[in-house]
mmCIF file of C-alpha atoms in Angstrom:
data_model
loop_
_atom_site.group_PDB
_atom_site.id
_atom_site.type_symbol
_atom_site.label_atom_id
_atom_site.label_comp_id
_atom_site.label_asym_id
_atom_site.label_seq_id
_atom_site.Cartn_x
_atom_site.Cartn_y
_atom_site.Cartn_z
ATOM 1 C CA MET R 1358 -88.414 55.832 6.126
ATOM 2 C CA PRO R 1359 -89.483 57.907 9.221
ATOM 3 C CA VAL R 1360 -87.340 60.855 10.185
ATOM 4 C CA TYR R 1361 -85.943 60.952 13.571
ATOM 5 C CA SER R 1362 -84.884 63.693 15.668
ATOM 6 C CA LEU R 1363 -81.924 63.782 17.820
ATOM 7 C CA LEU R 1364 -80.841 66.192 20.554
ATOM 8 C CA VAL R 1365 -76.965 66.840 21.166
ATOM 9 C CA GLY R 1366 -75.349 67.721 23.802
ATOM 10 C CA THR R 1367 -72.131 69.787 23.712
ATOM 11 C CA TYR R 1368 -69.309 72.027 25.166
ATOM 12 C CA THR R 1369 -69.888 75.740 24.733
ATOM 13 C CA ARG R 1370 -66.899 76.748 26.829
ATOM 14 C CA SER R 1371 -63.454 75.358 26.517
ATOM 15 C CA GLU R 1372 -62.590 72.988 29.532
ATOM 16 C CA PRO R 1373 -59.085 71.315 30.132
ATOM 17 C CA HIS R 1374 -60.737 68.045 29.041
ATOM 18 C CA ALA R 1375 -62.549 69.929 25.766
ATOM 19 C CA PRO R 1376 -59.950 72.730 24.911
ATOM 20 C CA GLN R 1377 -61.798 73.291 21.478
ATOM 21 C CA ALA R 1378 -65.445 73.894 22.686
ATOM 22 C CA GLN R 1379 -67.471 74.907 19.722
ATOM 23 C CA GLY R 1380 -70.797 74.004 20.862
ATOM 24 C CA GLU R 1381 -73.817 76.823 21.071
ATOM 25 C CA GLY R 1382 -75.974 74.695 23.603
ATOM 26 C CA ILE R 1383 -78.226 71.807 22.831
ATOM 27 C CA HIS R 1384 -78.394 71.048 19.106
ATOM 28 C CA TRP R 1385 -80.971 69.570 16.978
ATOM 29 C CA MET R 1386 -79.951 66.742 14.359
ATOM 30 C CA THR R 1387 -82.231 64.623 12.090
ATOM 31 C CA PHE R 1388 -81.890 61.118 11.208
ATOM 32 C CA ARG R 1389 -83.287 58.992 8.343
ATOM 33 C CA ASP R 1390 -82.306 55.652 7.165
ATOM 34 C CA GLY R 1391 -78.381 56.171 8.012
ATOM 35 C CA ASP R 1392 -78.455 59.817 6.872
ATOM 36 C CA LEU R 1393 -77.674 62.385 9.530
ATOM 37 C CA SER R 1394 -78.128 66.109 8.961
ATOM 38 C CA PRO R 1395 -77.371 69.091 11.402
ATOM 39 C CA GLY R 1396 -80.361 71.321 12.727
ATOM 40 C CA ASP R 1397 -80.837 74.649 14.792
ATOM 41 C CA VAL R 1398 -79.852 75.414 18.189
ATOM 42 C CA ALA R 1399 -82.510 73.786 20.497
ATOM 43 C CA ALA R 1400 -81.502 75.511 23.819
ATOM 44 C CA ARG R 1401 -78.599 78.011 24.639
ATOM 45 C CA VAL R 1402 -77.242 76.626 27.830
ATOM 46 C CA VAL R 1403 -73.690 76.683 29.156
ATOM 47 C CA ASN R 1404 -71.838 73.085 28.896
ATOM 48 C CA PRO R 1405 -74.949 70.908 28.462
ATOM 49 C CA SER R 1406 -72.874 67.773 28.527
ATOM 50 C CA PHE R 1407 -75.224 65.487 29.012
ATOM 51 C CA VAL R 1408 -79.104 65.264 28.245
ATOM 52 C CA ALA R 1409 -81.637 62.596 29.126
ATOM 53 C CA LEU R 1410 -85.196 62.330 27.867
ATOM 54 C CA HIS R 1411 -88.430 61.613 29.914
ATOM 55 C CA PRO R 1412 -89.837 58.351 29.163
ATOM 56 C CA GLN R 1413 -93.065 59.813 27.913
ATOM 57 C CA GLY R 1414 -91.178 62.011 25.465
ATOM 58 C CA HIS R 1415 -92.326 65.344 26.425
ATOM 59 C CA THR R 1416 -89.338 66.809 28.300
ATOM 60 C CA VAL R 1417 -85.732 66.929 28.052
ATOM 61 C CA TYR R 1418 -83.015 67.329 30.823
ATOM 62 C CA ALA R 1419 -79.724 68.626 30.745
ATOM 63 C CA VAL R 1420 -76.985 69.235 33.000
ATOM 64 C CA SER R 1421 -74.761 72.530 32.833
ATOM 65 C CA GLU R 1422 -71.348 71.413 33.455
ATOM 66 C CA VAL R 1423 -69.988 74.534 35.333
ATOM 67 C CA GLU R 1424 -68.681 75.468 38.870
ATOM 68 C CA HIS R 1425 -72.120 75.888 40.287
ATOM 69 C CA GLY R 1426 -74.041 73.227 38.896
ATOM 70 C CA SER R 1427 -77.374 72.950 37.703
ATOM 71 C CA VAL R 1428 -80.104 70.545 35.879
ATOM 72 C CA HIS R 1429 -82.377 72.488 33.243
ATOM 73 C CA SER R 1430 -85.627 71.202 32.352
ATOM 74 C CA PHE R 1431 -87.096 71.734 28.808
ATOM 75 C CA ARG R 1432 -90.594 71.199 27.025
ATOM 76 C CA ILE R 1433 -90.437 69.719 23.662
ATOM 77 C CA ALA R 1434 -92.986 71.789 21.825
ATOM 78 C CA ALA R 1435 -91.825 69.986 18.230
ATOM 79 C CA PRO R 1436 -88.902 68.549 16.650
ATOM 80 C CA GLY R 1437 -86.437 70.932 15.265
ATOM 81 C CA GLU R 1438 -88.131 73.995 17.233
ATOM 82 C CA ALA R 1439 -86.896 75.814 20.548
ATOM 83 C CA LEU R 1440 -87.102 73.772 23.433
ATOM 84 C CA GLU R 1441 -89.499 75.694 26.024
ATOM 85 C CA PRO R 1442 -87.495 76.284 29.582
ATOM 86 C CA LEU R 1443 -89.476 74.805 32.388
ATOM 87 C CA GLY R 1444 -87.001 75.308 35.148
ATOM 88 C CA ILE R 1445 -83.424 75.256 36.512
ATOM 89 C CA HIS R 1446 -82.272 73.303 39.609
ATOM 90 C CA SER R 1447 -79.052 73.375 41.520
ATOM 91 C CA THR R 1448 -77.118 70.257 41.663
ATOM 92 C CA GLN R 1449 -75.458 71.454 45.118
ATOM 93 C CA GLY R 1450 -71.960 70.692 43.540
ATOM 94 C CA GLU R 1451 -69.432 71.309 40.989
ATOM 95 C CA SER R 1452 -69.296 69.873 37.318
ATOM 96 C CA PRO R 1453 -72.440 67.738 37.095
ATOM 97 C CA ALA R 1454 -71.726 65.038 34.738
ATOM 98 C CA HIS R 1455 -74.773 62.969 34.056
ATOM 99 C CA VAL R 1456 -78.452 63.077 34.476
ATOM 100 C CA SER R 1457 -81.167 60.355 34.048
ATOM 101 C CA VAL R 1458 -84.809 59.534 34.821
ATOM 102 C CA ASN R 1459 -86.188 56.169 36.143
ATOM 103 C CA PRO R 1460 -88.510 54.333 33.835
ATOM 104 C CA ALA R 1461 -91.660 55.176 35.614
ATOM 105 C CA GLY R 1462 -90.745 58.776 35.045
ATOM 106 C CA ASP R 1463 -91.232 60.222 38.366
ATOM 107 C CA ALA R 1464 -87.589 60.702 39.661
ATOM 108 C CA LEU R 1465 -84.586 62.290 37.971
ATOM 109 C CA PHE R 1466 -81.029 61.751 38.958
ATOM 110 C CA ALA R 1467 -77.921 63.853 38.613
ATOM 111 C CA VAL R 1468 -74.364 63.331 39.840
ATOM 112 C CA ASN R 1469 -71.589 65.816 40.602
ATOM 113 C CA TYR R 1470 -68.025 64.834 39.377
ATOM 114 C CA SER R 1471 -66.061 67.616 41.137
ATOM 115 C CA SER R 1472 -67.381 68.463 44.387
ATOM 116 C CA GLY R 1473 -70.620 68.706 46.683
ATOM 117 C CA ALA R 1474 -73.368 65.958 46.573
ATOM 118 C CA SER R 1475 -72.481 63.012 44.666
ATOM 119 C CA VAL R 1476 -75.945 62.159 43.779
ATOM 120 C CA LEU R 1477 -79.231 63.881 43.732
ATOM 121 C CA ALA R 1478 -82.805 62.346 43.239
ATOM 122 C CA TYR R 1479 -85.372 64.664 42.222
ATOM 123 C CA THR R 1480 -89.080 64.060 42.292
ATOM 124 C CA LEU R 1481 -91.072 64.551 39.148
ATOM 125 C CA GLU R 1482 -94.376 65.651 38.853
ATOM 126 C CA SER R 1483 -96.587 64.381 35.818
ATOM 127 C CA SER R 1484 -95.632 67.318 33.820
ATOM 128 C CA GLY R 1485 -91.905 66.048 34.073
ATOM 129 C CA LEU R 1486 -90.818 69.138 36.276
ATOM 130 C CA PRO R 1487 -88.531 68.504 39.285
ATOM 131 C CA VAL R 1488 -90.337 69.544 42.675
ATOM 132 C CA GLY R 1489 -89.437 69.970 46.073
ATOM 133 C CA THR R 1490 -86.242 69.539 47.685
ATOM 134 C CA PRO R 1491 -84.014 66.637 46.085
ATOM 135 C CA ARG R 1492 -82.472 64.021 48.086
ATOM 136 C CA SER R 1493 -78.885 63.910 47.987
ATOM 137 C CA ALA R 1494 -75.830 61.294 49.103
ATOM 138 C CA ALA R 1495 -72.082 62.016 49.336
ATOM 139 C CA HIS R 1496 -69.399 59.642 48.496
ATOM 140 C CA ARG R 1497 -65.958 59.236 50.568
ATOM 141 C CA GLY R 1498 -62.897 57.806 49.594
ATOM 142 C CA GLN R 1499 -60.176 58.094 46.902
ATOM 143 C CA GLY R 1500 -58.144 56.011 44.639
ATOM 144 C CA PRO R 1501 -54.314 55.261 43.983
ATOM 145 C CA ASN R 1502 -54.115 57.763 40.706
ATOM 146 C CA ALA R 1503 -53.142 61.040 42.238
ATOM 147 C CA ALA R 1504 -54.067 62.968 39.383
ATOM 148 C CA ARG R 1505 -57.517 61.631 38.639
ATOM 149 C CA GLN R 1506 -58.647 59.918 42.139
ATOM 150 C CA GLU R 1507 -57.861 62.545 44.778
ATOM 151 C CA ALA R 1508 -61.626 62.471 45.956
ATOM 152 C CA PRO R 1509 -64.947 60.999 44.848
ATOM 153 C CA HIS R 1510 -65.791 61.747 41.265
ATOM 154 C CA ALA R 1511 -69.251 60.434 40.706
ATOM 155 C CA HIS R 1512 -69.724 59.931 36.636
ATOM 156 C CA CYS R 1513 -72.993 58.129 36.264
ATOM 157 C CA ALA R 1514 -76.363 57.561 37.815
ATOM 158 C CA ARG R 1515 -77.914 54.767 36.071
ATOM 159 C CA PRO R 1516 -81.459 53.313 37.475
ATOM 160 C CA SER R 1517 -82.082 49.337 37.131
ATOM 161 C CA PRO R 1518 -84.390 48.368 34.096
ATOM 162 C CA ASP R 1519 -87.050 47.630 36.688
ATOM 163 C CA GLY R 1520 -86.749 50.907 38.563
ATOM 164 C CA GLN R 1521 -86.051 49.218 41.708
ATOM 165 C CA HIS R 1522 -82.421 50.506 42.486
ATOM 166 C CA LEU R 1523 -80.048 53.339 40.982
ATOM 167 C CA TYR R 1524 -76.314 52.753 40.568
ATOM 168 C CA VAL R 1525 -73.836 55.330 40.959
ATOM 169 C CA VAL R 1526 -70.474 54.872 39.065
ATOM 170 C CA ASP R 1527 -67.433 56.855 40.883
ATOM 171 C CA LEU R 1528 -64.238 57.257 39.255
ATOM 172 C CA GLY R 1529 -62.606 58.680 42.083
ATOM 173 C CA THR R 1530 -63.190 55.955 44.583
ATOM 174 C CA ASP R 1531 -63.201 53.001 41.966
ATOM 175 C CA GLU R 1532 -66.621 52.112 43.122
ATOM 176 C CA VAL R 1533 -70.260 51.499 42.198
ATOM 177 C CA VAL R 1534 -72.797 52.354 44.872
ATOM 178 C CA ALA R 1535 -76.109 50.850 44.700
ATOM 179 C CA TYR R 1536 -79.013 52.478 46.438
ATOM 180 C CA GLY R 1537 -82.966 52.260 47.031
ATOM 181 C CA ALA R 1538 -84.108 54.485 43.787
ATOM 182 C CA GLY R 1539 -87.007 56.059 45.862
ATOM 183 C CA SER R 1540 -85.153 56.509 48.936
ATOM 184 C CA LEU R 1541 -81.164 56.947 47.946
ATOM 185 C CA GLU R 1542 -80.780 54.452 50.680
ATOM 186 C CA HIS R 1543 -77.585 52.780 50.536
ATOM 187 C CA LEU R 1544 -77.789 48.965 49.697
ATOM 188 C CA HIS R 1545 -74.303 47.760 48.569
ATOM 189 C CA THR R 1546 -70.912 48.955 47.259
ATOM 190 C CA LEU R 1547 -68.883 47.261 44.779
ATOM 191 C CA ALA R 1548 -65.191 47.775 44.737
ATOM 192 C CA LEU R 1549 -63.566 47.505 41.474
ATOM 193 C CA PRO R 1550 -59.881 47.105 40.829
ATOM 194 C CA PRO R 1551 -57.822 50.114 42.263
ATOM 195 C CA GLY R 1552 -56.815 52.618 39.611
ATOM 196 C CA SER R 1553 -59.276 51.104 37.165
ATOM 197 C CA GLY R 1554 -61.664 54.398 37.188
ATOM 198 C CA PRO R 1555 -65.056 53.285 36.356
ATOM 199 C CA ARG R 1556 -67.030 55.555 34.344
ATOM 200 C CA HIS R 1557 -70.308 54.474 32.835
ATOM 201 C CA LEU R 1558 -72.563 51.388 33.307
ATOM 202 C CA SER R 1559 -75.424 50.054 30.903
ATOM 203 C CA PHE R 1560 -77.444 46.950 31.959
ATOM 204 C CA SER R 1561 -78.885 44.011 29.523
ATOM 205 C CA PRO R 1562 -82.695 44.470 29.142
ATOM 206 C CA ASP R 1563 -83.526 42.169 31.774
ATOM 207 C CA GLY R 1564 -81.512 44.222 34.367
ATOM 208 C CA THR R 1565 -79.391 40.925 35.439
ATOM 209 C CA VAL R 1566 -75.950 41.818 33.663
ATOM 210 C CA GLY R 1567 -74.325 45.179 33.439
ATOM 211 C CA PHE R 1568 -71.169 46.455 31.534
ATOM 212 C CA LEU R 1569 -69.039 48.934 33.060
ATOM 213 C CA SER R 1570 -66.428 51.253 31.172
ATOM 214 C CA LEU R 1571 -63.299 51.212 33.383
ATOM 215 C CA GLU R 1572 -62.006 54.813 31.962
ATOM 216 C CA LEU R 1573 -58.515 54.816 33.531
ATOM 217 C CA SER R 1574 -57.424 51.153 32.731
ATOM 218 C CA SER R 1575 -59.184 50.986 29.441
ATOM 219 C CA GLU R 1576 -61.094 47.717 30.283
ATOM 220 C CA LEU R 1577 -64.776 46.510 30.094
ATOM 221 C CA ALA R 1578 -66.150 44.963 33.571
ATOM 222 C CA VAL R 1579 -68.837 42.706 33.571
ATOM 223 C CA VAL R 1580 -71.119 42.377 36.653
ATOM 224 C CA ARG R 1581 -74.119 40.498 37.707
ATOM 225 C CA ARG R 1582 -77.067 42.010 39.396
ATOM 226 C CA ASP R 1583 -79.372 40.386 41.834
ATOM 227 C CA PRO R 1584 -82.739 42.185 40.929
ATOM 228 C CA ALA R 1585 -84.135 41.383 44.530
ATOM 229 C CA SER R 1586 -81.304 42.777 46.596
ATOM 230 C CA GLY R 1587 -79.836 45.254 44.028
ATOM 231 C CA THR R 1588 -76.203 43.937 44.878
ATOM 232 C CA LEU R 1589 -73.569 43.742 42.145
ATOM 233 C CA ALA R 1590 -70.802 41.029 41.716
ATOM 234 C CA LEU R 1591 -68.120 41.357 39.615
ATOM 235 C CA LEU R 1592 -67.715 38.451 36.868
ATOM 236 C CA GLN R 1593 -64.990 39.552 34.812
ATOM 237 C CA ILE R 1594 -62.725 42.008 33.258
ATOM 238 C CA HIS R 1595 -61.506 42.710 29.454
ATOM 239 C CA ARG R 1596 -59.501 45.086 27.848
ATOM 240 C CA THR R 1597 -60.971 47.150 25.190
ATOM 241 C CA PHE R 1598 -58.422 47.010 22.573
ATOM 242 C CA LEU R 1599 -56.839 44.729 20.176
ATOM 243 C CA GLY R 1600 -53.134 43.865 20.082
ATOM 244 C CA THR R 1601 -50.369 44.217 22.700
ATOM 245 C CA GLY R 1602 -49.739 47.926 22.974
ATOM 246 C CA ARG R 1603 -52.534 50.715 23.638
ATOM 247 C CA GLY R 1604 -50.941 53.843 23.953
ATOM 248 C CA PRO R 1605 -52.897 56.708 25.921
ATOM 249 C CA ASN R 1606 -56.635 55.845 26.076
ATOM 250 C CA LEU R 1607 -59.541 56.434 28.175
ATOM 251 C CA THR R 1608 -62.738 54.514 27.844
ATOM 252 C CA ALA R 1609 -66.121 56.289 27.917
ATOM 253 C CA GLU R 1610 -69.538 55.501 26.845
ATOM 254 C CA VAL R 1611 -70.705 51.561 26.895
ATOM 255 C CA LEU R 1612 -74.142 50.519 25.272
ATOM 256 C CA VAL R 1613 -75.809 47.030 25.426
ATOM 257 C CA SER R 1614 -77.863 46.204 22.200
ATOM 258 C CA PRO R 1615 -81.715 45.472 22.836
ATOM 259 C CA CYS R 1616 -81.131 41.718 22.319
ATOM 260 C CA GLY R 1617 -78.554 41.912 25.229
ATOM 261 C CA ARG R 1618 -75.862 39.917 23.132
ATOM 262 C CA PHE R 1619 -73.477 42.455 22.174
ATOM 263 C CA ALA R 1620 -71.862 45.820 24.181
ATOM 264 C CA TYR R 1621 -70.116 48.711 22.538
ATOM 265 C CA VAL R 1622 -67.309 50.938 24.356
ATOM 266 C CA SER R 1623 -65.865 54.152 23.264
ATOM 267 C CA ASN R 1624 -62.140 54.370 23.449
ATOM 268 C CA ARG R 1625 -60.636 57.997 23.362
ATOM 269 C CA GLY R 1626 -57.141 58.008 22.580
ATOM 270 C CA ARG R 1627 -57.227 55.187 20.339
ATOM 271 C CA ASP R 1628 -60.359 56.987 18.749
ATOM 272 C CA THR R 1629 -62.155 53.777 18.132
ATOM 273 C CA VAL R 1630 -65.216 51.624 19.241
ATOM 274 C CA THR R 1631 -64.747 48.155 20.255
ATOM 275 C CA VAL R 1632 -67.599 45.410 20.023
ATOM 276 C CA PHE R 1633 -68.130 42.641 22.246
ATOM 277 C CA HIS R 1634 -70.321 39.518 22.098
ATOM 278 C CA TRP R 1635 -71.926 38.375 25.315
ATOM 279 C CA ASP R 1636 -72.869 34.710 25.612
ATOM 280 C CA GLY R 1637 -75.471 34.325 28.497
ATOM 281 C CA GLU R 1638 -75.228 30.724 28.730
ATOM 282 C CA ARG R 1639 -71.453 30.553 29.270
ATOM 283 C CA ALA R 1640 -71.657 34.116 31.034
ATOM 284 C CA GLU R 1641 -68.637 35.424 29.070
ATOM 285 C CA ALA R 1642 -67.788 38.060 26.931
ATOM 286 C CA ALA R 1643 -65.562 38.253 23.736
ATOM 287 C CA LEU R 1644 -63.730 41.145 22.354
ATOM 288 C CA LEU R 1645 -65.107 40.862 18.253
ATOM 289 C CA ALA R 1646 -63.710 43.978 16.539
ATOM 290 C CA GLU R 1647 -62.184 47.452 17.079
ATOM 291 C CA MET R 1648 -63.429 49.943 14.649
ATOM 292 C CA PRO R 1649 -62.261 53.416 14.123
ATOM 293 C CA SER R 1650 -64.657 56.286 15.159
ATOM 294 C CA LEU R 1651 -63.454 58.402 12.313
ATOM 295 C CA GLY R 1652 -63.204 61.226 14.623
ATOM 296 C CA ARG R 1653 -61.324 62.509 17.680
ATOM 297 C CA THR R 1654 -62.412 61.634 21.167
ATOM 298 C CA PRO R 1655 -65.197 59.638 20.743
ATOM 299 C CA ARG R 1656 -67.303 60.319 24.186
ATOM 300 C CA SER R 1657 -70.785 59.504 23.710
ATOM 301 C CA MET R 1658 -72.923 56.757 21.488
ATOM 302 C CA VAL R 1659 -76.499 55.997 20.896
ATOM 303 C CA PHE R 1660 -78.160 53.648 19.019
ATOM 304 C CA ALA R 1661 -80.780 55.017 16.525
ATOM 305 C CA PRO R 1662 -84.205 53.564 17.005
ATOM 306 C CA GLY R 1663 -84.219 49.645 16.036
ATOM 307 C CA ALA R 1664 -80.683 49.614 16.729
ATOM 308 C CA THR R 1665 -80.070 49.710 12.790
ATOM 309 C CA HIS R 1666 -77.057 52.043 13.484
ATOM 310 C CA LEU R 1667 -74.688 53.001 15.920
ATOM 311 C CA LEU R 1668 -74.045 56.930 16.286
ATOM 312 C CA ILE R 1669 -70.708 58.292 17.603
ATOM 313 C CA GLY R 1670 -69.989 61.443 18.924
ATOM 314 C CA ASN R 1671 -66.410 62.575 18.315
ATOM 315 C CA GLN R 1672 -66.002 65.468 20.528
ATOM 316 C CA ASP R 1673 -62.631 66.899 19.739
ATOM 317 C CA SER R 1674 -63.410 66.731 15.963
ATOM 318 C CA SER R 1675 -66.582 68.171 16.080
ATOM 319 C CA SER R 1676 -68.352 65.166 14.234
ATOM 320 C CA VAL R 1677 -70.678 62.339 14.685
ATOM 321 C CA THR R 1678 -70.183 59.140 12.887
ATOM 322 C CA VAL R 1679 -72.988 56.816 11.744
ATOM 323 C CA TYR R 1680 -72.024 53.076 11.376
ATOM 324 C CA ALA R 1681 -74.796 50.522 10.109
ATOM 325 C CA ARG R 1682 -75.242 47.888 12.623
ATOM 326 C CA ASP R 1683 -75.833 44.127 11.717
ATOM 327 C CA ALA R 1684 -78.362 42.798 14.383
ATOM 328 C CA VAL R 1685 -77.146 38.997 13.929
ATOM 329 C CA THR R 1686 -73.418 39.469 14.104
ATOM 330 C CA GLY R 1687 -73.173 42.907 16.058
ATOM 331 C CA GLY R 1688 -70.793 44.032 13.231
ATOM 332 C CA LEU R 1689 -70.247 47.677 12.051
ATOM 333 C CA ASP R 1690 -70.226 48.614 8.638
ATOM 334 C CA SER R 1691 -70.579 51.373 5.858
ATOM 335 C CA PRO R 1692 -69.473 54.618 8.208
ATOM 336 C CA ARG R 1693 -70.772 58.384 7.357
ATOM 337 C CA THR R 1694 -69.417 61.240 9.061
ATOM 338 C CA VAL R 1695 -71.348 64.465 9.743
ATOM 339 C CA ARG R 1696 -70.215 67.764 11.246
ATOM 340 C CA CYS R 1697 -71.507 68.465 14.571
ATOM 341 C CA PRO R 1698 -69.984 71.090 17.443
ATOM 342 C CA THR R 1699 -68.258 69.410 20.162
ATOM 343 C CA PRO R 1700 -70.770 66.469 20.736
ATOM 344 C CA THR R 1701 -70.813 65.240 24.179
ATOM 345 C CA SER R 1702 -74.240 63.514 24.434
ATOM 346 C CA LEU R 1703 -76.695 61.974 21.930
ATOM 347 C CA CYS R 1704 -80.417 61.483 22.704
ATOM 348 C CA PHE R 1705 -83.073 60.248 20.214
ATOM 349 C CA LEU R 1706 -86.566 61.513 20.557
ATOM 350 C CA PRO R 1707 -89.278 58.602 20.622
ATOM 351 C CA ASP R 1708 -90.306 57.090 17.513
ATOM 352 C CA PRO R 1709 -92.609 59.774 15.537
ATOM 353 C CA SER R 1710 -95.283 57.384 14.521
#
């Protein structure tokens, strides 16, 4: 069985939304056939709350979620070894929450949650290092939730699978803003229900269907994407919990299986992961199961290579839960939990073979 390497972003400094920070920066873990083992610290960065990998697997990027936000770039010398610092670039704002790379590997995107530029696009040279002055755009507006939506709060910048468009999810304005990926030219704005608080977006493999976690309303929204124009259309909204009462809960990550037939949403508060089935012919999502995360505040999730397992980062219990995943039914089974300090972002390196 191959051994896979996993990079874990963490909180190193206690924050109101992460009061028990125990991380030391970016951490290594190793994964083999369902068994997960902790490793050494890969890089010491303050609050590297989200990490992303270059498509070619040679460079890793991490936001530093602090007052004067930045994106750190590192060369991966070898799995398990210290990351080689390449550069630090300002995000021109406060509390960057997400970083991503386009499929071609020539552009890097970051968003600021608290203030400043809502989204930035950095050009990447062939080595993976950002160069030049980034393009930027700022959102305007607010939502009805006075405590969480007093201003724009960009939370995710997701390139489309074909690399033509960039979608910025804004929790503060209840919107998903579509841009031309190369220019940050505004193309379209999808308005979500007031107070829903969209957080993260993931696409089906062909890029025609998107799944949105609505943090404040504990719901999953399904959208249709027009690949030609980049516009999004809302298809349906589903709650992310079973039963009639949910208690305090905030959704976080949403993942779509490689086959495109299943979506997974993490629930912080209920501390569960909800499994949805997507019927492409009927264009309908259905809730299949709600599974315990076996930890507190499940924030990040990732599929292991081959999507044989689902890994869940439990931020406030400092643990990662590994579920075996059935590719036919989408079901989760045989969980195992491993210690990991305040995990907030999980990122696998490519197949070592």
